[in-house]
PDB file of C-alpha atoms in Angstrom:
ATOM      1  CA  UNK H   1      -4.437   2.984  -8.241  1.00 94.00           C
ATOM      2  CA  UNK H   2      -2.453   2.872  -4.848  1.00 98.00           C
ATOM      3  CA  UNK H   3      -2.511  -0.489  -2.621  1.00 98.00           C
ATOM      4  CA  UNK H   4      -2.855   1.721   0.595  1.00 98.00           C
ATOM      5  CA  UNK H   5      -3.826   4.657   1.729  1.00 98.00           C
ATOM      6  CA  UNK H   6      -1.576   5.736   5.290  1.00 98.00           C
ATOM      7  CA  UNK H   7      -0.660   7.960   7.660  1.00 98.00           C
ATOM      8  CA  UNK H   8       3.029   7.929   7.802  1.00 98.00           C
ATOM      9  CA  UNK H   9       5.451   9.577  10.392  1.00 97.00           C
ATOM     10  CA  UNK H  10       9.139   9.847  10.742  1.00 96.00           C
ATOM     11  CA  UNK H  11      10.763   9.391  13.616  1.00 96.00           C
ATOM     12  CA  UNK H  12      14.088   8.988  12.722  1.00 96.00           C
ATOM     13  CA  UNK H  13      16.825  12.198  12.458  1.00 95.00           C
ATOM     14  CA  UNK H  14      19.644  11.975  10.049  1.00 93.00           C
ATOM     15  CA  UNK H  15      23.170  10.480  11.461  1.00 91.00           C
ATOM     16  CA  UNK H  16      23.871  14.812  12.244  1.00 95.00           C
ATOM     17  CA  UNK H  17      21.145  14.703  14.339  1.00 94.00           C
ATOM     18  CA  UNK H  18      19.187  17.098  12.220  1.00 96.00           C
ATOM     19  CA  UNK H  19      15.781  16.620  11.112  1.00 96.00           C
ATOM     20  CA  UNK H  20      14.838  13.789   8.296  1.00 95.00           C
ATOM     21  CA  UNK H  21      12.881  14.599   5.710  1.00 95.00           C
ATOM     22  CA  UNK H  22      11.561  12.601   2.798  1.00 97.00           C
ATOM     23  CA  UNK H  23       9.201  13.718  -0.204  1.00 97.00           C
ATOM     24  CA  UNK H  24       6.905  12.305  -2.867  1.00 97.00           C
ATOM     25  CA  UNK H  25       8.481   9.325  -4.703  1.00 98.00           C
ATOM     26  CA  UNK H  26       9.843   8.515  -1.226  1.00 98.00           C
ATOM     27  CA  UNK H  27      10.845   4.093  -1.668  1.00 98.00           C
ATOM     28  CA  UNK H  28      11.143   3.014   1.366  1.00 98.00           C
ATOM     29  CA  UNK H  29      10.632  -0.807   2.591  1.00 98.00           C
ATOM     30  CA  UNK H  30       7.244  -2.087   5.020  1.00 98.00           C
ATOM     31  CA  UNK H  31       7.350  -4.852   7.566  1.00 98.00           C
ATOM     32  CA  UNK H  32       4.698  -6.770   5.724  1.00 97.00           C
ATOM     33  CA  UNK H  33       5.182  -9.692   8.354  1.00 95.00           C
ATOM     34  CA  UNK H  34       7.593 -10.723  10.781  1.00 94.00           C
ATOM     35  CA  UNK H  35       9.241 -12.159   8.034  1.00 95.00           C
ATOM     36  CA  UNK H  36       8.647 -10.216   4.929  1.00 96.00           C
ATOM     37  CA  UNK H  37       9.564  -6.558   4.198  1.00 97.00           C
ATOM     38  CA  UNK H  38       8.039  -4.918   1.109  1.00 97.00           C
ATOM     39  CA  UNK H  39       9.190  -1.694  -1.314  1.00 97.00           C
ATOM     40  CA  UNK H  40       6.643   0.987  -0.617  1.00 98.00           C
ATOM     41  CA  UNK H  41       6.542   3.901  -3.129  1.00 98.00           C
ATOM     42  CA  UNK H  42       4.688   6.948  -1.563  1.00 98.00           C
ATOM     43  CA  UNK H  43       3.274  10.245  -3.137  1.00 98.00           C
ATOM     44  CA  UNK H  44       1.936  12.669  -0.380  1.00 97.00           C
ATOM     45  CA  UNK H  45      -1.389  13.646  -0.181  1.00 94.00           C
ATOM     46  CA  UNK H  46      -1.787  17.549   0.896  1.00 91.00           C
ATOM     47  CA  UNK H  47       2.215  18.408   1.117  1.00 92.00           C
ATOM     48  CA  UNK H  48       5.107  17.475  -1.019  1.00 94.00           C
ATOM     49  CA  UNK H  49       6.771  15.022   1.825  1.00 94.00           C
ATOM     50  CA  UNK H  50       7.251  15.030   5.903  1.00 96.00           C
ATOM     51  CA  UNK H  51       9.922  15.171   8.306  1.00 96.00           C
ATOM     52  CA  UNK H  52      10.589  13.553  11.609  1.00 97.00           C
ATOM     53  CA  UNK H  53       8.130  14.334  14.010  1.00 96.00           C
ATOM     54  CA  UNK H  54       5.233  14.974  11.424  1.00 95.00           C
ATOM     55  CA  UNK H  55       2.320  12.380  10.666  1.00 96.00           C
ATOM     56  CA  UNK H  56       1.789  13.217   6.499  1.00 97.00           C
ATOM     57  CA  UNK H  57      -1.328  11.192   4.475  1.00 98.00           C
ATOM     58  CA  UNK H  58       0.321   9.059   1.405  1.00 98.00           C
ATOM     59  CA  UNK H  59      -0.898   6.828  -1.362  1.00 98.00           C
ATOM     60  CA  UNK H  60       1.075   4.063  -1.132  1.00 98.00           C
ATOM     61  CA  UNK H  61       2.164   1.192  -3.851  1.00 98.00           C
ATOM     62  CA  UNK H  62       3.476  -2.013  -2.866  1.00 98.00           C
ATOM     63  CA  UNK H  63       5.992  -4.131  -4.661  1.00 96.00           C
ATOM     64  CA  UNK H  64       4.632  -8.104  -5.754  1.00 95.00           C
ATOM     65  CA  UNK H  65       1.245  -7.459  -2.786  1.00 95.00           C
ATOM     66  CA  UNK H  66       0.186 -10.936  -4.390  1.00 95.00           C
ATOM     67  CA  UNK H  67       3.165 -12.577  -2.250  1.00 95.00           C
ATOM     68  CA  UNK H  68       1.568 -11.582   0.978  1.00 95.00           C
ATOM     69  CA  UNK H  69      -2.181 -11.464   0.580  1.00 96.00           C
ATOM     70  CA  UNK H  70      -4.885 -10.778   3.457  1.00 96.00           C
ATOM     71  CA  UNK H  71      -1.773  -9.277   5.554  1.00 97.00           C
ATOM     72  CA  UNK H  72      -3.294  -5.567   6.181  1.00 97.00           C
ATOM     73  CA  UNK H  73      -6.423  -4.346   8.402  1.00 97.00           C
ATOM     74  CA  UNK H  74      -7.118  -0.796   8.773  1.00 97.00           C
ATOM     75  CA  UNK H  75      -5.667   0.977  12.211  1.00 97.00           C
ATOM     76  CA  UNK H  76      -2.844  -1.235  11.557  1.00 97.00           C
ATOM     77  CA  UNK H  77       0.477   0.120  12.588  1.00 98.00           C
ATOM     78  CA  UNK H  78       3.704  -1.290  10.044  1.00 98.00           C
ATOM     79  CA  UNK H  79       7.261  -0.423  10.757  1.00 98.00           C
ATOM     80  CA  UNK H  80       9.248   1.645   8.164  1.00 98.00           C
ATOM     81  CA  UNK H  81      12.798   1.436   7.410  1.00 98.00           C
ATOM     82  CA  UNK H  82      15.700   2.206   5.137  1.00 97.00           C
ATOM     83  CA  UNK H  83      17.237  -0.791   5.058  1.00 95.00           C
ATOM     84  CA  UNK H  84      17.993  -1.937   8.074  1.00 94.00           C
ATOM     85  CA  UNK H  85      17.128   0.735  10.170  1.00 95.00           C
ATOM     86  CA  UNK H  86      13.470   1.382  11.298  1.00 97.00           C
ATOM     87  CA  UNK H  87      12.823   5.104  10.202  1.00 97.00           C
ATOM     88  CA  UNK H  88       8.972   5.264  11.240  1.00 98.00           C
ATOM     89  CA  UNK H  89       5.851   4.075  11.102  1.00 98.00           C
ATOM     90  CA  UNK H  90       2.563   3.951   8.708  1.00 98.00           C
ATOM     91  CA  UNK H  91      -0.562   3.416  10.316  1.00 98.00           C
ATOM     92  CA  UNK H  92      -3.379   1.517   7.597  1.00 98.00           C
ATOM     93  CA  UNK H  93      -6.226   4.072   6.279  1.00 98.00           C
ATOM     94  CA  UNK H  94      -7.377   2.510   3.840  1.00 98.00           C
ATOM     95  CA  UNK H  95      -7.311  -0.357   1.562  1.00 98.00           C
ATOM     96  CA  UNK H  96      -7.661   0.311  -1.734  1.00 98.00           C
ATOM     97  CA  UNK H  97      -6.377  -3.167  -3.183  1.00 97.00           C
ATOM     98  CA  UNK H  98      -8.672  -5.764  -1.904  1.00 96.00           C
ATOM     99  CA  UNK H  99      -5.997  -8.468  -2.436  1.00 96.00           C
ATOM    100  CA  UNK H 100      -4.239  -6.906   0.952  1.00 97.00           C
ATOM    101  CA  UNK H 101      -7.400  -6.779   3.264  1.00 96.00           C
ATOM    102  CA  UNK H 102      -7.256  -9.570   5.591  1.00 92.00           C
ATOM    103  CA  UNK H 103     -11.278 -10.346   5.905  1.00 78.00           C
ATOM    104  CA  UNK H 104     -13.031 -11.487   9.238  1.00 63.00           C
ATOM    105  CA  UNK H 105     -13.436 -15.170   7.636  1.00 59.00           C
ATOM    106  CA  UNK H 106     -10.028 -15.079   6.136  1.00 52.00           C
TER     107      UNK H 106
END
């Protein structure tokens, strides 16, 4: 079962300028905090991937989510990058791992 359930957009190009576009199986990394980026594998819900300019629904796995616990909300916005370079953002659907939910107490 995914850890997340997002709406992701690209709003990167590639370094031609053209349009980026990225499809199911798509790795890139989440800022989980300010000091923690995450792998993120994605399969696309409803299309086979997105380019820039597009907002595309994704199940989304995280890589070791017990390292950074209680660290997602739904409506939350998380950058995306490629390394070191921010590609786009995924904003939080749904939480499907209740490890990753940051509760009201918590």
């Amino acid at each position: 079962m995914p850890d997340l359930i997002v709406n992701l957009s690209l709003t990167a190009h590639r370094s031609d300028g053209s349009l980026k576009d990225v499809f199911s199986g798509y790795r890139p990394i989440y800022k989980v905090r300010a000091d923690y980026w995450s792998s993120a594998h994605h399969e696309f819900v409803e299309a086979t991937g997105v380019c820039t300019g597009q907002w595309r629904k994704a199940d989304v796995w995280l890589s070791a989510p017990e390292t950074y616990p209680q660290t997602f909300w739904i409506g939350r916005r998380v950058e995306v990058a490629e390394g070191s370079r921010v590609v786009g953002v995924a904003d939080i659907l749904q939480i499907l791992n209740p490890l990753l939910e940051l509760s009201a107490d918590g």
